[in-house]
Coordinates of C-alpha atoms in Angstrom, one line a residue:
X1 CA 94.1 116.8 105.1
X2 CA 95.7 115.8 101.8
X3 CA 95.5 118.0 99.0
X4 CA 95.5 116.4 95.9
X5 CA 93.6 113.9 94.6
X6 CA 93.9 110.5 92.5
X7 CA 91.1 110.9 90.0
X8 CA 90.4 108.9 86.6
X9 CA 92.9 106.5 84.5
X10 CA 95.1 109.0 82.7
X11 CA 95.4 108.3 78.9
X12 CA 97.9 105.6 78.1
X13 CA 101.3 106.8 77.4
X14 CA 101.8 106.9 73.4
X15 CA 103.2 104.5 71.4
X16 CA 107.2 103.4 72.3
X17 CA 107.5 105.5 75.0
X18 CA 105.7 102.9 78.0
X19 CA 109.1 102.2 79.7
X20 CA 110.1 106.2 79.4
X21 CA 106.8 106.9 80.7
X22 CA 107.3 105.6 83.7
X23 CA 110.7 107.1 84.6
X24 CA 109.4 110.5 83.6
X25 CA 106.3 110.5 85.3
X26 CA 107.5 108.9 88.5
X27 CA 110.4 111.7 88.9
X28 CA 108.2 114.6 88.0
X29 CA 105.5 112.7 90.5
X30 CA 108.7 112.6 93.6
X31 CA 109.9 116.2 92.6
X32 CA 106.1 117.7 93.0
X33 CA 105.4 115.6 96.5
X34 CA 109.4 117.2 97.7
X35 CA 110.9 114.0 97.9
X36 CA 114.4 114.1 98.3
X37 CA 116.7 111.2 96.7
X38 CA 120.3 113.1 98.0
X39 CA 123.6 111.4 96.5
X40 CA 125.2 111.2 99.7
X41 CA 122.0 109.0 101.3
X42 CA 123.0 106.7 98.0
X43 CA 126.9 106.8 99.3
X44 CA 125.9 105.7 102.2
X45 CA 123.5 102.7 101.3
X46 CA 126.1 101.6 98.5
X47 CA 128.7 101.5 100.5
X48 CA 127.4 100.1 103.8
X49 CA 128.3 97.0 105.5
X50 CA 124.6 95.8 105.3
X51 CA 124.4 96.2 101.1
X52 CA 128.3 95.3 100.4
X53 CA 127.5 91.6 102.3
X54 CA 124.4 90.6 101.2
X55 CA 123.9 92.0 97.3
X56 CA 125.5 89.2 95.3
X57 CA 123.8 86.8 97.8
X58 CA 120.6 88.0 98.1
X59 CA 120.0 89.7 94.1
X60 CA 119.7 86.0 93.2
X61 CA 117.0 85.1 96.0
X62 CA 114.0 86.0 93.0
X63 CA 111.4 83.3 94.2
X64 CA 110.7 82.5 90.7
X65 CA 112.3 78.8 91.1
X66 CA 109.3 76.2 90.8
X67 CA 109.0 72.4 91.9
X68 CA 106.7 71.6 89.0
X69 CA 107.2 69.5 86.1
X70 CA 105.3 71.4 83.3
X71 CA 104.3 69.5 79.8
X72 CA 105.1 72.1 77.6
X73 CA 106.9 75.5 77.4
X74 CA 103.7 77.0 76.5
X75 CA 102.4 75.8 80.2
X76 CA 105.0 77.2 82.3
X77 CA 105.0 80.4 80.3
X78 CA 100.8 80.1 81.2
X79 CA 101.3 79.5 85.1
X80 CA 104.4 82.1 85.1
X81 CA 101.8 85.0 83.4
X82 CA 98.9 83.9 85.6
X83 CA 101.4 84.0 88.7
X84 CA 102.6 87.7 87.9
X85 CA 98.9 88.5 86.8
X86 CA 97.8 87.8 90.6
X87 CA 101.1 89.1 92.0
X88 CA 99.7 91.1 94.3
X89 CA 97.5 91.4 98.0
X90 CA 100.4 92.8 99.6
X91 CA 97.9 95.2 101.8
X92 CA 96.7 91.9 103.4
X93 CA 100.2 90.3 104.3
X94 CA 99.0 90.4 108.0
X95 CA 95.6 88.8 107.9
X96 CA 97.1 86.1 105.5
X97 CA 100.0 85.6 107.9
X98 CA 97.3 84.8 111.1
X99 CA 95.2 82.5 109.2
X100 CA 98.4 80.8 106.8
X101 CA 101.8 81.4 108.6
X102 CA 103.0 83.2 104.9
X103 CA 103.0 86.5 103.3
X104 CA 101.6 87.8 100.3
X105 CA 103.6 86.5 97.9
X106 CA 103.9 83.2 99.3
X107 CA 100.1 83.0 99.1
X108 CA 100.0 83.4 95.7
X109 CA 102.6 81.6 94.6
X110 CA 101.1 78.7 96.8
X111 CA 97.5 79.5 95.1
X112 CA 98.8 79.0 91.9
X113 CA 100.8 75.6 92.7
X114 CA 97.3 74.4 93.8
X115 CA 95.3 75.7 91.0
X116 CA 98.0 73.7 88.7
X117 CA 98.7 70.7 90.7
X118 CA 94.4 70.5 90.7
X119 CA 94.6 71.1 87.0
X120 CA 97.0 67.8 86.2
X121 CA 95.3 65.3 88.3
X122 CA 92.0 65.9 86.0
X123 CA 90.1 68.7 87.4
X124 CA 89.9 71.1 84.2
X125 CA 92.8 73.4 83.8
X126 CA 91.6 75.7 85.7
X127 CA 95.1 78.0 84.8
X128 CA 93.4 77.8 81.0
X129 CA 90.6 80.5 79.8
X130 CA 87.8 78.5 80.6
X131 CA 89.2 78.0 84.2
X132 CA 89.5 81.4 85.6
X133 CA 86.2 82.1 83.7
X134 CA 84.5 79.9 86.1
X135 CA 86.7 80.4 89.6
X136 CA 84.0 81.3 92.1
X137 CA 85.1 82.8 95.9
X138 CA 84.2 79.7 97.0
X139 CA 87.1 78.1 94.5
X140 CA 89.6 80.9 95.3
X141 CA 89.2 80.2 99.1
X142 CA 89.8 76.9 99.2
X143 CA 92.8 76.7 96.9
X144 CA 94.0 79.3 99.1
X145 CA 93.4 77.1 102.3
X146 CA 91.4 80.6 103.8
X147 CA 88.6 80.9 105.8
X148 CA 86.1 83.8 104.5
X149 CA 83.7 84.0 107.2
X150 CA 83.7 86.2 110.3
X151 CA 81.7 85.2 113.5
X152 CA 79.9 88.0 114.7
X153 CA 77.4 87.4 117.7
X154 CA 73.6 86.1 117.6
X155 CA 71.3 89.5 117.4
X156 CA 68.7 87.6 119.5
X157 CA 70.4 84.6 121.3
X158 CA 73.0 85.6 123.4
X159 CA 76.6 83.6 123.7
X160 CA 75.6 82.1 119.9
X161 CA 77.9 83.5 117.3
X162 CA 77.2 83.4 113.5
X163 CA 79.6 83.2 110.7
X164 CA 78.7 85.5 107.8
X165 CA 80.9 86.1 104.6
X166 CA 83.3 89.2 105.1
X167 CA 86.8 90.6 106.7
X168 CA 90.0 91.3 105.1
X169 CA 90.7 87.9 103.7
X170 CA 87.4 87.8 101.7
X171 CA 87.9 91.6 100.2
X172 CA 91.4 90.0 98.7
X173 CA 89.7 86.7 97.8
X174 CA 87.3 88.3 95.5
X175 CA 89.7 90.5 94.5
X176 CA 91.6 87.7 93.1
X177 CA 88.2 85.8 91.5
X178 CA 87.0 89.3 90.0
X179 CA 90.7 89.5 88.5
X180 CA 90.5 86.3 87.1
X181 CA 87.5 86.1 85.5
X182 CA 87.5 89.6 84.3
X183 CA 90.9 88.6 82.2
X184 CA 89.6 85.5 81.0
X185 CA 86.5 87.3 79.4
X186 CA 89.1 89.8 78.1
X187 CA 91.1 86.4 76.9
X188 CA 87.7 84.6 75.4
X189 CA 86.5 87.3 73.2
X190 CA 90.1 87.5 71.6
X191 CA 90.4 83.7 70.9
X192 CA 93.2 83.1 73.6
X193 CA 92.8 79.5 75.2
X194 CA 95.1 80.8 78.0
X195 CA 97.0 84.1 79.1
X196 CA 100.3 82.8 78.2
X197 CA 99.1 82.5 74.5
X198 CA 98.6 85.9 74.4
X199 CA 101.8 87.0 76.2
X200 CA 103.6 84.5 74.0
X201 CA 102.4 86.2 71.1
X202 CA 102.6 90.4 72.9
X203 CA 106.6 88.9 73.0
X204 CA 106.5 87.6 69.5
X205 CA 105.3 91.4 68.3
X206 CA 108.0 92.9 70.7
X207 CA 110.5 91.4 68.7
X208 CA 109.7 92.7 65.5
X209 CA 111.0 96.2 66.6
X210 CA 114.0 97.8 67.6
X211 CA 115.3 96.0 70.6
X212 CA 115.5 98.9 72.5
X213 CA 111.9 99.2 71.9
X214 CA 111.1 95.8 72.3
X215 CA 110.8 96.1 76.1
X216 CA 107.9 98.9 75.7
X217 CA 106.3 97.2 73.2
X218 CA 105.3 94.0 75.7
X219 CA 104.3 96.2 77.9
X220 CA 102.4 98.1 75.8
X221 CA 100.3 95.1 74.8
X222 CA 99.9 93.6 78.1
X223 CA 98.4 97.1 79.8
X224 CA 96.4 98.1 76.9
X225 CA 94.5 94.4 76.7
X226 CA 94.2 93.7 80.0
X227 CA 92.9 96.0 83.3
X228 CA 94.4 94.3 86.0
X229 CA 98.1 95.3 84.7
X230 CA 96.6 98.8 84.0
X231 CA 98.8 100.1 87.2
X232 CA 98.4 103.8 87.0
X233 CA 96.9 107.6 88.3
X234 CA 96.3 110.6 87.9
X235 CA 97.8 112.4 90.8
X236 CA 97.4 116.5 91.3
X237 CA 96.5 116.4 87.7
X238 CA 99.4 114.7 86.1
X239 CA 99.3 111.0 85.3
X240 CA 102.1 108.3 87.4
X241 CA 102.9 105.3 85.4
X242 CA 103.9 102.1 87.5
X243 CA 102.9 98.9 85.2
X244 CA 104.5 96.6 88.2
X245 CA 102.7 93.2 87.4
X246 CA 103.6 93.7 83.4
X247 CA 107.3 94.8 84.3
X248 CA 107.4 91.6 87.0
X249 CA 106.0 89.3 84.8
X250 CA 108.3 90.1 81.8
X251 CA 111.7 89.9 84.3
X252 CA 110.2 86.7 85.1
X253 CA 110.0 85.1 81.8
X254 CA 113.6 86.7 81.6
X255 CA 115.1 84.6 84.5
X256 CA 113.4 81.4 83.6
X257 CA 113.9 81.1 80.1
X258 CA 116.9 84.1 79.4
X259 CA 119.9 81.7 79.1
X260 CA 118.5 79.3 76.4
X261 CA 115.0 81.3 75.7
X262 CA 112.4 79.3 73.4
X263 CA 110.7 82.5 72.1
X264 CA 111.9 86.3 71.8
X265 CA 112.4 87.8 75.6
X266 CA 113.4 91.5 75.2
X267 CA 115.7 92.5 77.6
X268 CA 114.9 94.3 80.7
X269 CA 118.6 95.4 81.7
X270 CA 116.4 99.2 81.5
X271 CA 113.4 98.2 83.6
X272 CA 112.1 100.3 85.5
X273 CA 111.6 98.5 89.6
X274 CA 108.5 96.8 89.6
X275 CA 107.4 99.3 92.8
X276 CA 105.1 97.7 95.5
X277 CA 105.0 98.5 98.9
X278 CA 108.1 96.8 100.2
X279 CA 110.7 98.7 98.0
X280 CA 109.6 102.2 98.7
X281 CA 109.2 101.3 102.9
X282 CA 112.2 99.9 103.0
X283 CA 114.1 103.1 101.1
X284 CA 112.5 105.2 103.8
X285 CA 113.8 103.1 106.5
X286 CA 117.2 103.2 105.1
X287 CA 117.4 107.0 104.4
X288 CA 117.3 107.3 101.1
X289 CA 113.6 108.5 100.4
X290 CA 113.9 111.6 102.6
X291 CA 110.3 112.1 103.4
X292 CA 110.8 115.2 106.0
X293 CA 109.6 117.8 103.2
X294 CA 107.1 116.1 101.5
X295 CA 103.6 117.5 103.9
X296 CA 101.7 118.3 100.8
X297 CA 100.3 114.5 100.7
X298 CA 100.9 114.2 104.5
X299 CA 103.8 111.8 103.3
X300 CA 106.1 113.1 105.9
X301 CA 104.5 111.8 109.1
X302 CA 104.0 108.0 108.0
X303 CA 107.2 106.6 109.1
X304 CA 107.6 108.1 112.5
X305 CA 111.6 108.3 113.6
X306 CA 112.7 106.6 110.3
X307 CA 114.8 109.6 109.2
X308 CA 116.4 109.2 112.8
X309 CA 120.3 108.7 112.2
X310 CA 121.4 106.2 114.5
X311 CA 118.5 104.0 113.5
X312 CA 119.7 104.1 109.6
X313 CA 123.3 103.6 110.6
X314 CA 122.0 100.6 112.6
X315 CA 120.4 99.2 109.7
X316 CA 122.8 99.8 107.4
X317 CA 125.2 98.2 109.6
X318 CA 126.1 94.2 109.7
X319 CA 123.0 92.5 111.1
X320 CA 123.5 91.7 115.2
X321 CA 122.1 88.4 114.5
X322 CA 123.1 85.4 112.0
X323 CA 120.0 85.5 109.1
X324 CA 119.8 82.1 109.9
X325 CA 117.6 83.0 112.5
X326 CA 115.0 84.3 110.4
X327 CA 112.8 81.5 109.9
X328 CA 112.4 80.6 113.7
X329 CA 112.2 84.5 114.2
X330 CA 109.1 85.2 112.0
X331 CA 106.7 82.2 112.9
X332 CA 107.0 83.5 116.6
X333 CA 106.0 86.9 115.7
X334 CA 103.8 87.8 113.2
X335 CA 104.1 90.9 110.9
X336 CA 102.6 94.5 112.6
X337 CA 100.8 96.2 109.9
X338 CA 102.5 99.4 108.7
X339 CA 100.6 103.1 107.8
X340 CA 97.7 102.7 106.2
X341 CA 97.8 105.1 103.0
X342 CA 95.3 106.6 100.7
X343 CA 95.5 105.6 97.1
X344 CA 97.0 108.4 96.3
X345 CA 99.7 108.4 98.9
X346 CA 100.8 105.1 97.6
X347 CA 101.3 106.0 93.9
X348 CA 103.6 109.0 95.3
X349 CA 105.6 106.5 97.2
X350 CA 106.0 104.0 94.6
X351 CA 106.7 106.6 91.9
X352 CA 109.6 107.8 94.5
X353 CA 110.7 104.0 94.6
X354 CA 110.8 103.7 90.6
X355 CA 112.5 107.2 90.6
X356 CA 115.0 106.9 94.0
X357 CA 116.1 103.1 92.5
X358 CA 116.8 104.9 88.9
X359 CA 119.2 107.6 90.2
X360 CA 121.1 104.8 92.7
X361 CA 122.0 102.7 90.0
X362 CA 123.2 106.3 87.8
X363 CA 125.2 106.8 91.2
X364 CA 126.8 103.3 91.0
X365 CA 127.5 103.7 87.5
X366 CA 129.0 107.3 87.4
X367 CA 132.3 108.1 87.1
X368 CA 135.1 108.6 90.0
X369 CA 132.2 107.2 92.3
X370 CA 133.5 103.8 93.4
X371 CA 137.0 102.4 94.1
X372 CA 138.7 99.7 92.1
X373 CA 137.4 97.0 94.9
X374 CA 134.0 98.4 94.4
X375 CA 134.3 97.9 90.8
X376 CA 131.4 95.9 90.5
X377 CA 129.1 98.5 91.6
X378 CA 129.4 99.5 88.0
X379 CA 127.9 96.5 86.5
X380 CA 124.6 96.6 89.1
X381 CA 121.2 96.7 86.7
X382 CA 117.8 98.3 88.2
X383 CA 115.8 94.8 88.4
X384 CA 118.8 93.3 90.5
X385 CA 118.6 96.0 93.2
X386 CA 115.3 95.8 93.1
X387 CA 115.5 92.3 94.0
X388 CA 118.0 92.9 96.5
X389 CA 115.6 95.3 98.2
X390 CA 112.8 92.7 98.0
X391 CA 114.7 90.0 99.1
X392 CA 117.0 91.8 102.1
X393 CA 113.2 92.6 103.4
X394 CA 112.8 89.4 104.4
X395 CA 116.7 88.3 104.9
X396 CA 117.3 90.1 108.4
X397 CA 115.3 90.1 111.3
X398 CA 116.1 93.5 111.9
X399 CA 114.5 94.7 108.5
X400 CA 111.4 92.1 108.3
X401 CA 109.9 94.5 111.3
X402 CA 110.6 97.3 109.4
X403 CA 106.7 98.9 108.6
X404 CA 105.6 98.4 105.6
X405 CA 102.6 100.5 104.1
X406 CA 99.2 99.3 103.7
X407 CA 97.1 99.4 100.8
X408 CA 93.8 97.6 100.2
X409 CA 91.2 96.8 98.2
X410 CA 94.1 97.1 95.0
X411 CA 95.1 94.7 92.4
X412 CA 98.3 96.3 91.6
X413 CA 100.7 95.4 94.4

């Protein structure tokens, strides 16, 4: 049904250009799929009620502030790395919300609370090299506070079930163990005693360039060392760079350490959006990833109505209800999954994310585009919209029912 297909790695992208990389190969992988990013769908999103209230509210909402008291610099930089390093299971946000109430995010984020708070009451730090070496399914699941057995009935007695390992929620949880013990091999046989040691040291190197080169240069170092932030194709024969995880992870260390920063952060003002699922959904939903043309990957049928005019106009419009409501909202109802894409579907629809994000914030910043009480449309950066985008998902009831796509069985978002 598809043509195309997503086949081998491609080569890495040569030295100092990783962050151009990216760009280039998600807008020639959007223009090849016919993808349309129209200006006057990015008029419309910049200047509708629903963006003009909420972006200097909700830009800030990053997630990244932590109720921990860490020893060192060196150990929050560690749990920050190994936090962006898991950053992913989004294609199992709905099996994590029926056994934990929380997302995907949320998960991990609470994972990695419990593998530090287990770490400084004496355990082993099991956030160190040696730790992840060791973390068995059995570790990952109960830090996780999952259950990774399915009850399937007695072959011979009848009305007797029997749990066996398996489901959904054990796929992501050795996803997550493979991940981390892979990287901590990868982290052994180089002499690192934890993951922030070497990203400490990938930011030192950064440094010693150009600063506009610094940026490509951390990433550089993090995708080349280690596979789990190796987040790319090769689609219809050319390659799609994402590197979401390594682009996240650096942002990170840029909001928690940028004002006063203990070691060299370069700055990631020209990041590339760290593309998951969410970002690209949520551009279809609000007309500005036209996805009527694109039938060569069968992209155009996966959001059913969504190019539908009233309904963008609704959602671009002032939420009906106070966001306030949210939280009572979403423990009532848990999340319906979205379309359920092919590997290769997903890299096209993230690369049209990365590519759709770069040409809004071009808009914004172009001449004779805003007014002088839009002014401040000028000054918007790529990794604050795509916050925004992340954070409005979950800010309006409205929008966290919006589909999202589903990918499994992938470390990478």
């Amino acid at each position: 049904m598809h043509s195309g297909l997503v086949s081998m790695k491609p080569d890495f992208p040569s030295s100092g250009t990783f962050v151009s990389s990216i760009k280039e190969s998600c807008q020639i992988v959007t223009a090849a799929a016919h993808i349309k990013v129209e200006d006057a769908a990015i008029k419309r999103l910049l200047e509708s009620p629903s963006f003009q209230s909420s972006f200097h509210r909700v830009s800030g909402s990053h997630g990244l502030a932590f109720p921990l008291k860490f020893p060192s610099i060196l150990s929050e930089l560690n749990f920050i790395s190994v936090l962006s390093l898991l950053n992913f299971a989004s294609g199992y946000r709905v099996p994590l919300h029926e056994q934990t109430g929380r997302g995907a995010w949320d998960n991990i984020r609470a994972f990695t609370f419990s593998l530090y708070l287990s770490s400084a009451t004496g355990q082993g730090d099991l956030l160190s090299t040696k730790g992840m070496k060791t973390m068995s399914e059995q570790q990952v699941a109960q830090h996780m506070g999952v259950t990774i057995h399915v009850e399937r009935p007695h072959e011979k007695i009848s009305g007797v079930t029997v749990g066996e390992l398996g489901g959904p929620i054990y796929e992501l949880v050795k996803l997550i163990s493979s991940t981390l013990t892979e990287t901590s091999q990868i982290l052994d046989a180089s002499g690192y005693s934890e993951l922030g040691g070497f990203v400490l040291e990938s930011l030192k190197e950064g440094a010693k360039a150009d600063p506009s080169a610094s940026l490509g240069i951390v990433i550089e170092r993090l995708v080349r060392a280690i596979p789990a932030f190796r987040d790319m194709a090769v689609v219809n024969g050319k390659p799609v760079y994402c590197f979401k995880k390594a682009l996240f992870l650096i942002h990170a260390v840029k909001i928690r350490f940028g004002s006063s920063p203990p070691f060299p952060i370069p700055s990631t003002v020209q990041a590339p959006v760290f593309t998951d699922n969410v970002l690209p959904s949520l551009l279809v939903h609000l007309g500005v990833l036209d996805l009527t043309g694109a039938t060569s990957h069968g992209l155009h049928t996966l959001f059913p109505g969504a190019e539908s005019e009233d309904k963008i106009n609704t959602l671009l419009a002032l939420p009906l209800e106070a966001s306030q409501v949210v939280a009572q909202d979403t423990k009532k109802t848990p999340p319906k999954d979205g379309p359920i894409l092919t590997t290769e579907q997903a890299f096209v629809l993230r690369a049209a994310a990365v590519h759709a994000c770069e040409k809004i914030v071009e808009y914004a910043r172009g001449d004779g585009q805003t007014s002088e009480e839009q002014i401040w449309l000028k000054d918007i950066t790529v990794p604050e919209l795509d916050i925004w985008l992340w954070a409005v998902a979950k800010d309006r009831p409205d929008y966290r029912k919006l589909e999202r796509f589903v990918l499994q069985g992938t470390v990478f978002f």
